[in-house]
Amino acid sequence: VGVVVGGGSGHYPAFYGLVGQGLASGAAIGDIFTSPPGEHCYRVAKAVDGGAGVLFTFGNYSGDVMNFGMAESRLRSEGIDARTVLVTDDVLSAPPEETDRRRGIAGGFYVFKTAGASAARGDSIADVEALTRHANSRVRTAGVGFAGCTVPGQTEPLFSVEDGKMEVGLGIHGEPGVRIGDQLPARELAQMLVDTLIAEAPEGAGSQVAVLVNGLGGSKYEELFVLYNDVAAHLHRHGLQPYNPLIGEFVTALDMTGLSLSLYWLDDDLRALLDATAASPAFTSIGPDVAAAASAASASQEFAAGTADGAASAASDDDAPGGAAGAQARAALRQALAVMESSEQGLGRLD
């Protein structure tokens, strides 16, 4: 199954940074904060279609829905099984009874990861779609903005937030939030975000939650790390167990100062897909399959080394590769090491 993600530019690493093994097969990208044209969506899907169908998954924005929808209709008219799963994780963009109106923001990472991992292990398009919908139903995100972003070519920010204030629920394109309040210390901000998401916990959700602290482009990683410490502590107070926390930039908004918190309630199926190996320019993780293979290979090498003739370990430099030049290089390295070891204390004082 081909998995196609996409949306406007300005959100890197979403969306093209997440194309690779175990993630998206391709990404359709528009101009800054602009939906990709339907023709682009169609061509990307055609390029990744391997005969098992194509799944589109992207944030719930009207332009994306329209243009990806045109591509889906065109693919279906050609006999290609094309389907769509919208990301609707932003709990502050619409009330619980109107989840179909909610926007897709950083929690979409978990939706994309689920789709890509399911497709990578060979699931049918029906199963890939079902698991991707399930992932979307289990992720919740809330964010705050502290300062606006500046679109290339412009001299003023797209929007502004008063000094000392923060906009709660601010969208990644500057969509207005639900309220403006005073900026909070990290501990209080973490509590507010966690409480907001827990109030929207999926029905029947367990106690294990994957956690994603996302910077919007202008917030420093150290600040996100500080916030996560308070998020984790508050989750524990609620009896929830943080799983595999991800802290960094996953969906940005150019240079916007702000952040979001995503909680992803896991079950056995979703955890297995989250843990699966992925490799892309912006996100790489080593899954149990690769770890097991590496462990087996290492054990095999150790066994071979242990049963080999000990004469190899006693070989002189004359037997080492590189000939005379190699011998000179090794001698120089040994001499450099000796000098550094003799100067260790002095180098330590300088450091």
Coordinates of N, CA and C in Angstrom, one line a residue, residues 30 45-46 61 127 134 158 201 245 263 278 294 336:
G30 N 2.5 21.9 -1.0 CA 2.1 23.1 -1.6 C 3.0 24.2 -1.3
A45 N 0.6 10.2 -5.8 CA -0.1 8.9 -5.6 C 0.2 7.9 -6.7
K46 N 0.2 8.4 -8.0 CA 0.5 7.5 -9.1 C 1.9 7.0 -9.0
Y61 N -8.0 20.3 6.8 CA -8.1 21.7 6.3 C -8.8 21.7 5.0
D127 N -6.9 -2.9 6.0 CA -6.3 -2.9 7.3 C -5.5 -1.7 7.6
H134 N -8.0 4.2 13.5 CA -7.9 3.9 15.0 C -6.8 4.8 15.6
L158 N 2.8 37.3 10.5 CA 1.5 37.0 10.0 C 0.4 37.4 11.0
A201 N -9.8 12.1 26.9 CA -9.3 10.8 26.7 C -10.3 9.9 26.0
P245 N 8.8 8.9 25.0 CA 8.5 10.3 24.7 C 9.4 10.8 23.6
L263 N -0.9 13.5 23.3 CA -0.9 12.2 24.1 C -1.6 11.2 23.2
A278 N 11.6 2.7 11.5 CA 11.4 3.8 10.5 C 12.6 4.5 10.2
A294 N 20.4 -7.5 14.7 CA 21.7 -7.0 15.0 C 22.3 -7.8 16.1
A336 N 51.1 9.9 18.7 CA 50.2 10.9 19.1 C 49.4 10.6 20.4

